[in-house]
Amino acid sequence: MTYDAMLPFETTIRWIKKETRDTFSCALKITSRDIAKSYTFQPGQFNMLSLPGIGEAPISISSAPKDREILHTIRIAGDVTTHLSKLNVGDGIGMRGPFGNHWPLDEVEDRDLMIIAGGLGIAPLRSVIRHIVLESSRGAFSTCPSLPGKKILLYGAKTPKDIIFRDEFPRYKDIFQVYLTVDKADPEEYWKGEVGLIPVLFKKFSLDPLRSVVFMCGPEVMMTSLARDLTAKGVPSEKIFVSTERNMNCGTGFCGHCLLGPKFVCKDGPIFRLSDIEMFWDVREI
């Protein structure tokens, strides 16, 4: 069987993990050995997952390219994701891809990297976080000048119960300065982190705006606000990269449902340099 990113191929669910009350992670293995050998992806890309008779949905890849399985972290928010949430280990899922561009690690070089995620926005960023952690564990980034700068990870969720990958953040602390915050902490729940929106975390570390690169993903209202804060602090909009979301159907720019100004989120994105899209930030799909 020949690999073609445009054609669905079969995958099998290896394991499932419930992340929060409405979000789960699903590890997939490509059934065909020939396709598995040809399939590759980069951190930040997404796949189209499908179920016969139900439909297809774009889902970010949340694993690193060198992880054993292909992980997707899915929020239940429609017919396809609802049916995906009802599957069991061993069940099959159609997949085609990968699609879209990837996080531009070559832009980081010797600069500081700040990763900012809100809610489910941590999913496509986990891919690049895992990639950096795995490469660092192999000594690649500690011995070459690829990413010698400071690495900061900021994550915000509504409540402690809504934190996705909660058990993983302590493991990242060898590589990243990690700061978490929640909008609201229930007094009955144990929580030692910050309470408030992500900007409350800026006081926790020093930032050199002219040598910083930002990767950001989350609700658009959050990214819009943070982009204003960061540019006000002096971070050039050319060095802020955001992962955007629109109603993506075909994954190749043919259907036009995901237009962001003149750009197709599925084909030209989903990751954009802020300076390239900020004038279209409030333009919704056609």
Short mmCIF file of the C-alpha atoms (twelve columns), coordinates in Angstrom:
data_MODEL
# 
_entry.id   MODEL 
# 
loop_
_atom_site.group_PDB 
_atom_site.id 
_atom_site.type_symbol 
_atom_site.label_atom_id 
_atom_site.label_alt_id 
_atom_site.label_comp_id 
_atom_site.label_asym_id 
_atom_site.label_seq_id 
_atom_site.Cartn_x 
_atom_site.Cartn_y 
_atom_site.Cartn_z 
_atom_site.pdbx_PDB_model_num 
ATOM 1   C CA . MET A 1   0.000   0.000  0.000  1 
ATOM 2   C CA . THR A 2   1.446   3.357  -1.080 1 
ATOM 3   C CA . TYR A 3   1.419   6.378  1.210  1 
ATOM 4   C CA . ASP A 4   -0.443  9.432  -0.047 1 
ATOM 5   C CA . ALA A 5   -1.081  12.227 2.457  1 
ATOM 6   C CA . MET A 6   -4.305  13.095 0.606  1 
ATOM 7   C CA . LEU A 7   -5.827  9.624  0.991  1 
ATOM 8   C CA . PRO A 8   -7.128  8.178  4.284  1 
ATOM 9   C CA . PHE A 9   -5.221  5.220  5.693  1 
ATOM 10  C CA . GLU A 10  -6.056  2.975  8.629  1 
ATOM 11  C CA . THR A 11  -4.732  3.461  12.141 1 
ATOM 12  C CA . THR A 12  -5.384  1.515  15.327 1 
ATOM 13  C CA . ILE A 13  -5.878  2.947  18.809 1 
ATOM 14  C CA . ARG A 14  -3.023  1.789  21.076 1 
ATOM 15  C CA . TRP A 15  -4.102  3.566  24.252 1 
ATOM 16  C CA . ILE A 16  -6.446  6.266  25.493 1 
ATOM 17  C CA . LYS A 17  -5.936  8.709  28.359 1 
ATOM 18  C CA . LYS A 18  -8.625  10.932 29.850 1 
ATOM 19  C CA . GLU A 19  -7.009  14.342 30.348 1 
ATOM 20  C CA . THR A 20  -9.946  16.389 31.691 1 
ATOM 21  C CA . ARG A 21  -13.722 16.101 31.888 1 
ATOM 22  C CA . ASP A 22  -14.067 16.872 28.144 1 
ATOM 23  C CA . THR A 23  -10.618 16.148 26.703 1 
ATOM 24  C CA . PHE A 24  -8.771  12.914 26.015 1 
ATOM 25  C CA . SER A 25  -5.555  11.799 24.324 1 
ATOM 26  C CA . CYS A 26  -5.554  8.983  21.811 1 
ATOM 27  C CA . ALA A 27  -2.357  7.208  20.667 1 
ATOM 28  C CA . LEU A 28  -2.537  5.805  17.154 1 
ATOM 29  C CA . LYS A 29  -0.422  3.309  15.239 1 
ATOM 30  C CA . ILE A 30  -0.483  3.196  11.450 1 
ATOM 31  C CA . THR A 31  -1.640  -0.272 10.422 1 
ATOM 32  C CA . SER A 32  0.286   -0.552 7.131  1 
ATOM 33  C CA . ARG A 33  4.027   -1.027 7.613  1 
ATOM 34  C CA . ASP A 34  4.759   0.575  4.231  1 
ATOM 35  C CA . ILE A 35  2.766   3.692  5.095  1 
ATOM 36  C CA . ALA A 36  4.262   3.832  8.597  1 
ATOM 37  C CA . LYS A 37  7.760   3.886  7.072  1 
ATOM 38  C CA . SER A 38  6.849   6.780  4.753  1 
ATOM 39  C CA . TYR A 39  4.778   8.887  7.164  1 
ATOM 40  C CA . THR A 40  6.615   11.726 8.911  1 
ATOM 41  C CA . PHE A 41  5.528   14.982 10.546 1 
ATOM 42  C CA . GLN A 42  6.950   18.088 12.199 1 
ATOM 43  C CA . PRO A 43  5.866   19.668 15.532 1 
ATOM 44  C CA . GLY A 44  2.837   21.885 14.936 1 
ATOM 45  C CA . GLN A 45  1.263   19.960 12.070 1 
ATOM 46  C CA . PHE A 46  -2.169  18.288 12.150 1 
ATOM 47  C CA . ASN A 47  -3.902  15.221 10.734 1 
ATOM 48  C CA . MET A 48  -7.442  14.740 9.441  1 
ATOM 49  C CA . LEU A 49  -9.068  11.961 11.506 1 
ATOM 50  C CA . SER A 50  -12.162 10.250 10.134 1 
ATOM 51  C CA . LEU A 51  -14.831 7.723  10.977 1 
ATOM 52  C CA . PRO A 52  -16.882 6.064  8.198  1 
ATOM 53  C CA . GLY A 53  -20.399 7.443  8.051  1 
ATOM 54  C CA . ILE A 54  -19.633 10.144 10.624 1 
ATOM 55  C CA . GLY A 55  -17.125 12.551 9.105  1 
ATOM 56  C CA . GLU A 56  -13.636 13.975 9.355  1 
ATOM 57  C CA . ALA A 57  -12.027 16.543 11.661 1 
ATOM 58  C CA . PRO A 58  -8.616  18.284 11.784 1 
ATOM 59  C CA . ILE A 59  -6.763  17.334 14.978 1 
ATOM 60  C CA . SER A 60  -3.342  18.640 16.047 1 
ATOM 61  C CA . ILE A 61  -0.567  16.124 16.618 1 
ATOM 62  C CA . SER A 62  0.516   16.328 20.260 1 
ATOM 63  C CA . SER A 63  3.420   13.859 20.188 1 
ATOM 64  C CA . ALA A 64  6.972   14.492 19.029 1 
ATOM 65  C CA . PRO A 65  8.170   13.078 15.698 1 
ATOM 66  C CA . LYS A 66  10.449  10.634 17.539 1 
ATOM 67  C CA . ASP A 67  7.754   9.359  19.911 1 
ATOM 68  C CA . ARG A 68  6.708   5.754  19.332 1 
ATOM 69  C CA . GLU A 69  3.028   6.511  18.719 1 
ATOM 70  C CA . ILE A 70  1.182   9.370  17.046 1 
ATOM 71  C CA . LEU A 71  -0.747  11.180 19.755 1 
ATOM 72  C CA . HIS A 72  -3.816  13.365 19.236 1 
ATOM 73  C CA . THR A 73  -5.388  15.286 22.114 1 
ATOM 74  C CA . ILE A 74  -9.066  15.855 21.428 1 
ATOM 75  C CA . ARG A 75  -11.761 18.003 22.996 1 
ATOM 76  C CA . ILE A 76  -15.308 16.675 22.592 1 
ATOM 77  C CA . ALA A 77  -17.010 19.427 20.625 1 
ATOM 78  C CA . GLY A 78  -18.935 17.939 17.684 1 
ATOM 79  C CA . ASP A 79  -20.160 14.760 15.986 1 
ATOM 80  C CA . VAL A 80  -16.736 13.441 14.957 1 
ATOM 81  C CA . THR A 81  -15.015 14.103 18.275 1 
ATOM 82  C CA . THR A 82  -18.019 12.754 20.209 1 
ATOM 83  C CA . HIS A 83  -17.864 9.478  18.285 1 
ATOM 84  C CA . LEU A 84  -14.063 9.363  18.626 1 
ATOM 85  C CA . SER A 85  -14.507 9.632  22.403 1 
ATOM 86  C CA . LYS A 86  -16.641 6.472  22.387 1 
ATOM 87  C CA . LEU A 87  -13.983 4.267  20.745 1 
ATOM 88  C CA . ASN A 88  -11.883 1.703  22.592 1 
ATOM 89  C CA . VAL A 89  -8.313  0.436  22.406 1 
ATOM 90  C CA . GLY A 90  -7.939  -1.665 19.246 1 
ATOM 91  C CA . ASP A 91  -10.591 0.209  17.279 1 
ATOM 92  C CA . GLY A 92  -9.677  1.726  13.916 1 
ATOM 93  C CA . ILE A 93  -9.609  5.380  12.865 1 
ATOM 94  C CA . GLY A 94  -9.046  6.765  9.361  1 
ATOM 95  C CA . MET A 95  -6.219  9.278  9.063  1 
ATOM 96  C CA . ARG A 96  -4.708  11.400 6.302  1 
ATOM 97  C CA . GLY A 97  -1.950  13.938 6.547  1 
ATOM 98  C CA . PRO A 98  0.069   15.492 7.945  1 
ATOM 99  C CA . PHE A 99  -1.045  18.964 6.883  1 
ATOM 100 C CA . GLY A 100 0.021   22.521 7.611  1 
ATOM 101 C CA . ASN A 101 3.337   24.071 8.538  1 
ATOM 102 C CA . HIS A 102 5.365   23.599 11.707 1 
ATOM 103 C CA . TRP A 103 6.819   25.593 14.605 1 
ATOM 104 C CA . PRO A 104 9.871   27.462 13.213 1 
ATOM 105 C CA . LEU A 105 12.650  26.286 15.542 1 
ATOM 106 C CA . ASP A 106 15.166  27.713 13.081 1 
ATOM 107 C CA . GLU A 107 13.907  31.184 14.102 1 
ATOM 108 C CA . VAL A 108 14.995  30.535 17.695 1 
ATOM 109 C CA . GLU A 109 18.709  29.856 17.111 1 
ATOM 110 C CA . ASP A 110 20.531  31.454 20.065 1 
ATOM 111 C CA . ARG A 111 17.514  33.474 21.214 1 
ATOM 112 C CA . ASP A 112 15.307  32.822 24.244 1 
ATOM 113 C CA . LEU A 113 12.173  30.762 23.525 1 
ATOM 114 C CA . MET A 114 8.914   31.492 25.320 1 
ATOM 115 C CA . ILE A 115 6.066   29.003 24.784 1 
ATOM 116 C CA . ILE A 116 2.596   30.213 25.807 1 
ATOM 117 C CA . ALA A 117 -0.445  27.916 25.820 1 
ATOM 118 C CA . GLY A 118 -4.011  28.339 26.954 1 
ATOM 119 C CA . GLY A 119 -6.392  25.422 27.453 1 
ATOM 120 C CA . LEU A 120 -6.290  22.911 24.592 1 
ATOM 121 C CA . GLY A 121 -3.685  25.114 22.890 1 
ATOM 122 C CA . ILE A 122 -1.081  23.082 24.745 1 
ATOM 123 C CA . ALA A 123 -1.733  20.134 22.362 1 
ATOM 124 C CA . PRO A 124 0.205   21.363 19.266 1 
ATOM 125 C CA . LEU A 125 2.799   22.956 21.561 1 
ATOM 126 C CA . ARG A 126 3.346   19.694 23.448 1 
ATOM 127 C CA . SER A 127 4.735   18.336 20.183 1 
ATOM 128 C CA . VAL A 128 7.524   20.934 20.079 1 
ATOM 129 C CA . ILE A 129 8.034   20.753 23.874 1 
ATOM 130 C CA . ARG A 130 8.484   16.959 23.656 1 
ATOM 131 C CA . HIS A 131 10.760  17.406 20.638 1 
ATOM 132 C CA . ILE A 132 13.032  19.800 22.555 1 
ATOM 133 C CA . VAL A 133 13.022  17.585 25.668 1 
ATOM 134 C CA . LEU A 134 13.871  14.449 23.668 1 
ATOM 135 C CA . GLU A 135 16.615  16.186 21.707 1 
ATOM 136 C CA . SER A 136 18.050  17.667 24.895 1 
ATOM 137 C CA . SER A 137 18.085  14.229 26.530 1 
ATOM 138 C CA . ARG A 138 20.219  13.040 23.611 1 
ATOM 139 C CA . GLY A 139 22.594  15.922 24.153 1 
ATOM 140 C CA . ALA A 140 21.814  17.575 20.810 1 
ATOM 141 C CA . PHE A 141 20.677  20.936 22.159 1 
ATOM 142 C CA . SER A 142 23.121  21.022 25.041 1 
ATOM 143 C CA . THR A 143 26.126  20.548 22.815 1 
ATOM 144 C CA . CYS A 144 25.177  22.488 19.679 1 
ATOM 145 C CA . PRO A 145 24.132  26.130 19.318 1 
ATOM 146 C CA . SER A 146 20.642  25.245 18.066 1 
ATOM 147 C CA . LEU A 147 18.754  26.193 21.231 1 
ATOM 148 C CA . PRO A 148 21.200  27.429 23.877 1 
ATOM 149 C CA . GLY A 149 18.960  30.261 25.052 1 
ATOM 150 C CA . LYS A 150 16.513  30.416 27.931 1 
ATOM 151 C CA . LYS A 151 13.341  28.328 27.530 1 
ATOM 152 C CA . ILE A 152 10.164  29.424 29.298 1 
ATOM 153 C CA . LEU A 153 6.805   27.620 29.323 1 
ATOM 154 C CA . LEU A 154 3.620   29.429 30.398 1 
ATOM 155 C CA . TYR A 155 0.312   27.574 30.611 1 
ATOM 156 C CA . GLY A 156 -3.122  28.736 31.687 1 
ATOM 157 C CA . ALA A 157 -6.361  26.825 32.239 1 
ATOM 158 C CA . LYS A 158 -9.795  27.657 33.629 1 
ATOM 159 C CA . THR A 159 -9.396  25.591 36.815 1 
ATOM 160 C CA . PRO A 160 -6.875  23.029 38.126 1 
ATOM 161 C CA . LYS A 161 -9.204  20.274 36.879 1 
ATOM 162 C CA . ASP A 162 -8.942  21.676 33.348 1 
ATOM 163 C CA . ILE A 163 -5.131  21.430 33.140 1 
ATOM 164 C CA . ILE A 164 -4.203  19.122 30.271 1 
ATOM 165 C CA . PHE A 165 -1.028  16.981 30.631 1 
ATOM 166 C CA . ARG A 166 -0.936  18.030 34.297 1 
ATOM 167 C CA . ASP A 167 1.363   15.163 35.273 1 
ATOM 168 C CA . GLU A 168 3.910   16.094 32.600 1 
ATOM 169 C CA . PHE A 169 4.796   19.674 33.539 1 
ATOM 170 C CA . PRO A 170 7.141   18.684 36.417 1 
ATOM 171 C CA . ARG A 171 9.167   16.588 33.937 1 
ATOM 172 C CA . TYR A 172 9.795   19.623 31.732 1 
ATOM 173 C CA . LYS A 173 11.468  21.614 34.492 1 
ATOM 174 C CA . ASP A 174 14.941  20.300 33.648 1 
ATOM 175 C CA . ILE A 175 14.722  22.079 30.294 1 
ATOM 176 C CA . PHE A 176 12.078  24.785 30.735 1 
ATOM 177 C CA . GLN A 177 11.190  27.360 33.353 1 
ATOM 178 C CA . VAL A 178 7.585   26.225 33.875 1 
ATOM 179 C CA . TYR A 179 4.815   28.492 35.200 1 
ATOM 180 C CA . LEU A 180 1.136   27.534 35.502 1 
ATOM 181 C CA . THR A 181 -1.914  29.589 36.315 1 
ATOM 182 C CA . VAL A 182 -5.667  29.031 36.493 1 
ATOM 183 C CA . ASP A 183 -8.507  31.513 36.117 1 
ATOM 184 C CA . LYS A 184 -10.197 30.187 39.236 1 
ATOM 185 C CA . ALA A 185 -9.102  27.797 41.982 1 
ATOM 186 C CA . ASP A 186 -11.756 25.989 43.994 1 
ATOM 187 C CA . PRO A 187 -10.953 26.452 47.712 1 
ATOM 188 C CA . GLU A 188 -11.643 22.754 48.201 1 
ATOM 189 C CA . GLU A 189 -9.014  21.761 45.640 1 
ATOM 190 C CA . TYR A 190 -5.269  21.664 46.383 1 
ATOM 191 C CA . TRP A 191 -3.542  24.200 44.133 1 
ATOM 192 C CA . LYS A 192 -0.132  25.794 44.691 1 
ATOM 193 C CA . GLY A 193 0.139   27.685 41.407 1 
ATOM 194 C CA . GLU A 194 -0.904  31.161 40.402 1 
ATOM 195 C CA . VAL A 195 -4.499  32.331 40.043 1 
ATOM 196 C CA . GLY A 196 -5.266  34.786 37.264 1 
ATOM 197 C CA . LEU A 197 -4.771  35.175 33.539 1 
ATOM 198 C CA . ILE A 198 -1.447  34.338 31.889 1 
ATOM 199 C CA . PRO A 199 -0.046  37.917 32.162 1 
ATOM 200 C CA . VAL A 200 0.198   37.405 35.963 1 
ATOM 201 C CA . LEU A 201 3.058   35.007 35.150 1 
ATOM 202 C CA . PHE A 202 5.184   37.692 33.457 1 
ATOM 203 C CA . LYS A 203 6.342   38.905 36.864 1 
ATOM 204 C CA . LYS A 204 7.910   35.479 37.525 1 
ATOM 205 C CA . PHE A 205 10.836  35.805 35.116 1 
ATOM 206 C CA . SER A 206 12.957  38.327 33.299 1 
ATOM 207 C CA . LEU A 207 12.478  38.841 29.592 1 
ATOM 208 C CA . ASP A 208 14.825  40.348 27.038 1 
ATOM 209 C CA . PRO A 209 12.282  41.309 24.370 1 
ATOM 210 C CA . LEU A 210 14.791  41.844 21.587 1 
ATOM 211 C CA . ARG A 211 16.303  38.352 21.919 1 
ATOM 212 C CA . SER A 212 13.036  36.454 22.487 1 
ATOM 213 C CA . VAL A 213 10.960  34.284 20.156 1 
ATOM 214 C CA . VAL A 214 7.392   33.389 21.183 1 
ATOM 215 C CA . PHE A 215 5.352   30.324 20.182 1 
ATOM 216 C CA . MET A 216 1.718   30.715 21.243 1 
ATOM 217 C CA . CYS A 217 -1.540  28.749 20.919 1 
ATOM 218 C CA . GLY A 218 -4.881  29.062 22.678 1 
ATOM 219 C CA . PRO A 219 -8.211  30.858 22.438 1 
ATOM 220 C CA . GLU A 220 -7.958  33.704 19.949 1 
ATOM 221 C CA . VAL A 221 -9.085  36.307 22.473 1 
ATOM 222 C CA . MET A 222 -6.233  35.180 24.735 1 
ATOM 223 C CA . MET A 223 -3.654  35.347 21.945 1 
ATOM 224 C CA . THR A 224 -4.876  38.762 20.796 1 
ATOM 225 C CA . SER A 225 -4.520  40.171 24.297 1 
ATOM 226 C CA . LEU A 226 -1.132  38.561 24.925 1 
ATOM 227 C CA . ALA A 227 0.168   39.692 21.544 1 
ATOM 228 C CA . ARG A 228 -0.629  43.284 22.544 1 
ATOM 229 C CA . ASP A 229 1.110   42.788 25.912 1 
ATOM 230 C CA . LEU A 230 4.208   41.262 24.325 1 
ATOM 231 C CA . THR A 231 4.599   43.874 21.613 1 
ATOM 232 C CA . ALA A 232 4.098   46.590 24.268 1 
ATOM 233 C CA . LYS A 233 7.002   45.001 26.165 1 
ATOM 234 C CA . GLY A 234 9.112   45.323 23.024 1 
ATOM 235 C CA . VAL A 235 8.929   41.830 21.499 1 
ATOM 236 C CA . PRO A 236 8.862   42.373 17.706 1 
ATOM 237 C CA . SER A 237 5.683   41.016 16.074 1 
ATOM 238 C CA . GLU A 238 7.998   39.314 13.545 1 
ATOM 239 C CA . LYS A 239 9.235   37.096 16.396 1 
ATOM 240 C CA . ILE A 240 5.794   36.097 17.708 1 
ATOM 241 C CA . PHE A 241 4.324   32.956 16.109 1 
ATOM 242 C CA . VAL A 242 0.697   31.956 16.697 1 
ATOM 243 C CA . SER A 243 -1.158  28.751 15.825 1 
ATOM 244 C CA . THR A 244 -4.602  29.700 14.548 1 
ATOM 245 C CA . GLU A 245 -7.832  27.805 14.117 1 
ATOM 246 C CA . ARG A 246 -10.596 28.104 11.563 1 
ATOM 247 C CA . ASN A 247 -13.219 25.754 10.082 1 
ATOM 248 C CA . MET A 248 -10.877 23.466 8.147  1 
ATOM 249 C CA . ASN A 249 -12.497 20.873 5.882  1 
ATOM 250 C CA . CYS A 250 -10.230 19.777 3.033  1 
ATOM 251 C CA . GLY A 251 -6.817  20.451 4.594  1 
ATOM 252 C CA . THR A 252 -5.401  21.625 1.259  1 
ATOM 253 C CA . GLY A 253 -6.856  25.085 0.599  1 
ATOM 254 C CA . PHE A 254 -9.440  23.949 -1.984 1 
ATOM 255 C CA . CYS A 255 -12.660 24.488 -0.023 1 
ATOM 256 C CA . GLY A 256 -11.807 27.990 1.233  1 
ATOM 257 C CA . HIS A 257 -13.543 27.520 4.604  1 
ATOM 258 C CA . CYS A 258 -10.457 28.444 6.621  1 
ATOM 259 C CA . LEU A 259 -9.527  31.799 5.098  1 
ATOM 260 C CA . LEU A 260 -7.756  34.242 7.406  1 
ATOM 261 C CA . GLY A 261 -7.617  37.353 5.250  1 
ATOM 262 C CA . PRO A 262 -5.874  36.154 2.066  1 
ATOM 263 C CA . LYS A 263 -4.296  33.127 3.761  1 
ATOM 264 C CA . PHE A 264 -5.553  29.569 4.136  1 
ATOM 265 C CA . VAL A 265 -5.091  28.341 7.694  1 
ATOM 266 C CA . CYS A 266 -4.899  24.696 6.568  1 
ATOM 267 C CA . LYS A 267 -2.327  25.258 3.814  1 
ATOM 268 C CA . ASP A 268 -0.416  28.445 4.696  1 
ATOM 269 C CA . GLY A 269 -0.748  27.857 8.470  1 
ATOM 270 C CA . PRO A 270 -1.906  26.951 10.998 1 
ATOM 271 C CA . ILE A 271 1.207   28.714 12.379 1 
ATOM 272 C CA . PHE A 272 1.721   32.309 11.305 1 
ATOM 273 C CA . ARG A 273 4.139   35.080 12.074 1 
ATOM 274 C CA . LEU A 274 2.050   37.672 13.938 1 
ATOM 275 C CA . SER A 275 3.258   40.474 11.670 1 
ATOM 276 C CA . ASP A 276 1.802   38.589 8.675  1 
ATOM 277 C CA . ILE A 277 -1.738  38.249 10.035 1 
ATOM 278 C CA . GLU A 278 -2.341  40.886 12.710 1 
ATOM 279 C CA . MET A 279 -4.213  43.098 10.234 1 
ATOM 280 C CA . PHE A 280 -6.645  40.204 9.598  1 
ATOM 281 C CA . TRP A 281 -6.894  39.087 13.240 1 
ATOM 282 C CA . ASP A 282 -10.600 39.918 13.510 1 
ATOM 283 C CA . VAL A 283 -11.559 38.667 10.029 1 
ATOM 284 C CA . ARG A 284 -13.608 35.512 10.291 1 
ATOM 285 C CA . GLU A 285 -13.875 32.794 7.653  1 
ATOM 286 C CA . ILE A 286 -15.925 33.443 4.504  1 
# 
